[in-house]
Amino acid sequence: MLAVIQSIENGGAYEARFERVLGHSVASVWAMLTDNGQLAKWFPELSVDDLRVGGAFKFDMGGGNAERMEILALEPLAVLAYTWAEDRVRFELAETPEGCRLALIERIAQITDHTPRDLAGWHVCLDVIAALLDGRTVESRKAAWEKEYEAYKELIERVRAGSDE
């Protein structure tokens, strides 16, 4: 299911919301988001540098360059939020009868031509987390991303046209 995208500021920012219900404990899902060993399995460029509010994640840009992403909110087993360039990423976890509801909310400061790429990336990342927790693999992340990218390009075109906010 595609993210839901809506305007959150008049003429300004947007919010993209992804949700997955996973048949695993909140603790298992939390580990996927905060344990460097687990993070490396689904987002190898991302690592926890200092897991606390005011601490940071690091995004390896390659060539020895890393971008620091400040942790804005941290409630163990429930909420993790950090900066993502000009945007903000927030994960919310809640126990459900099935296991865990994982929500990813990205506050997008401005929609650009790169936005569908990022949204497709998050979509596939969440699918990979689910697969890893289930003991499965995603055969081709690139093929999965390409499929989702086309869908998000169309969605963003509708959002820009004002018909899907």
PDB file of N, CA, C and O in Angstrom, residues 2 4 25 36 40 44 46-47 68 84 107 110 130 139 154 163:
ATOM      1  N   LEU A   2       0.556   2.198  -0.866  1.00  0.00           N
ATOM      2  CA  LEU A   2       1.319   3.439  -0.946  1.00  0.00           C
ATOM      3  C   LEU A   2       1.114   4.274   0.314  1.00  0.00           C
ATOM      4  O   LEU A   2       0.105   4.142   1.010  1.00  0.00           O
ATOM      5  N   VAL A   4       0.215   7.573   2.451  1.00  0.00           N
ATOM      6  CA  VAL A   4      -0.798   8.614   2.347  1.00  0.00           C
ATOM      7  C   VAL A   4      -0.065   9.938   2.477  1.00  0.00           C
ATOM      8  O   VAL A   4       0.709  10.131   3.419  1.00  0.00           O
ATOM      9  N   SER A  25       7.065  -8.904  17.649  1.00  0.00           N
ATOM     10  CA  SER A  25       6.986  -8.067  18.848  1.00  0.00           C
ATOM     11  C   SER A  25       7.495  -6.651  18.570  1.00  0.00           C
ATOM     12  O   SER A  25       8.296  -6.424  17.663  1.00  0.00           O
ATOM     13  N   ASN A  36      22.517  -1.326  15.380  1.00  0.00           N
ATOM     14  CA  ASN A  36      23.330  -1.207  14.164  1.00  0.00           C
ATOM     15  C   ASN A  36      23.449  -2.521  13.400  1.00  0.00           C
ATOM     16  O   ASN A  36      23.488  -2.513  12.163  1.00  0.00           O
ATOM     17  N   ALA A  40      21.938  -2.508   9.535  1.00  0.00           N
ATOM     18  CA  ALA A  40      22.808  -2.823   8.398  1.00  0.00           C
ATOM     19  C   ALA A  40      22.149  -3.790   7.425  1.00  0.00           C
ATOM     20  O   ALA A  40      22.484  -3.802   6.238  1.00  0.00           O
ATOM     21  N   PRO A  44      22.106  -0.256   4.947  1.00  0.00           N
ATOM     22  CA  PRO A  44      23.516  -0.321   5.334  1.00  0.00           C
ATOM     23  C   PRO A  44      24.229   1.028   5.434  1.00  0.00           C
ATOM     24  O   PRO A  44      25.252   1.128   6.100  1.00  0.00           O
ATOM     25  N   LEU A  46      23.025   3.587   6.959  1.00  0.00           N
ATOM     26  CA  LEU A  46      22.530   4.254   8.160  1.00  0.00           C
ATOM     27  C   LEU A  46      23.039   3.549   9.406  1.00  0.00           C
ATOM     28  O   LEU A  46      23.064   2.332   9.473  1.00  0.00           O
ATOM     29  N   SER A  47      23.470   4.325  10.396  1.00  0.00           N
ATOM     30  CA  SER A  47      23.905   3.728  11.663  1.00  0.00           C
ATOM     31  C   SER A  47      23.605   4.676  12.815  1.00  0.00           C
ATOM     32  O   SER A  47      23.544   5.886  12.651  1.00  0.00           O
ATOM     33  N   ARG A  68      25.158  13.862   9.489  1.00  0.00           N
ATOM     34  CA  ARG A  68      24.640  13.666  10.839  1.00  0.00           C
ATOM     35  C   ARG A  68      23.162  14.009  10.846  1.00  0.00           C
ATOM     36  O   ARG A  68      22.743  15.054  10.353  1.00  0.00           O
ATOM     37  N   TRP A  84      16.226  14.530   8.614  1.00  0.00           N
ATOM     38  CA  TRP A  84      16.604  13.895   7.344  1.00  0.00           C
ATOM     39  C   TRP A  84      16.757  15.047   6.357  1.00  0.00           C
ATOM     40  O   TRP A  84      15.807  15.436   5.698  1.00  0.00           O
ATOM     41  N   ARG A 107       7.936  14.122   7.422  1.00  0.00           N
ATOM     42  CA  ARG A 107       7.530  15.512   7.176  1.00  0.00           C
ATOM     43  C   ARG A 107       8.422  16.010   6.058  1.00  0.00           C
ATOM     44  O   ARG A 107       9.646  16.054   6.186  1.00  0.00           O
ATOM     45  N   GLN A 110       9.456  20.304   1.373  1.00  0.00           N
ATOM     46  CA  GLN A 110       9.079  20.763   0.040  1.00  0.00           C
ATOM     47  C   GLN A 110       9.121  19.582  -0.920  1.00  0.00           C
ATOM     48  O   GLN A 110      10.096  18.831  -0.940  1.00  0.00           O
ATOM     49  N   ALA A 130       9.960  -6.013   6.987  1.00  0.00           N
ATOM     50  CA  ALA A 130       8.946  -7.059   7.178  1.00  0.00           C
ATOM     51  C   ALA A 130       9.476  -8.410   6.710  1.00  0.00           C
ATOM     52  O   ALA A 130       9.317  -9.422   7.408  1.00  0.00           O
ATOM     53  N   GLU A 139      13.967 -10.478  -3.299  1.00  0.00           N
ATOM     54  CA  GLU A 139      14.837 -10.938  -4.391  1.00  0.00           C
ATOM     55  C   GLU A 139      15.628  -9.793  -5.013  1.00  0.00           C
ATOM     56  O   GLU A 139      16.829  -9.878  -5.163  1.00  0.00           O
ATOM     57  N   GLU A 154       3.500   8.949  -9.927  1.00  0.00           N
ATOM     58  CA  GLU A 154       2.099   9.255 -10.244  1.00  0.00           C
ATOM     59  C   GLU A 154       1.400   9.902  -9.056  1.00  0.00           C
ATOM     60  O   GLU A 154       0.650  10.873  -9.216  1.00  0.00           O
ATOM     61  N   SER A 163      -5.091  17.058  -6.394  1.00  0.00           N
ATOM     62  CA  SER A 163      -6.227  16.136  -6.409  1.00  0.00           C
ATOM     63  C   SER A 163      -6.076  14.973  -5.435  1.00  0.00           C
ATOM     64  O   SER A 163      -6.957  14.142  -5.372  1.00  0.00           O
TER      65      SER A 163
END
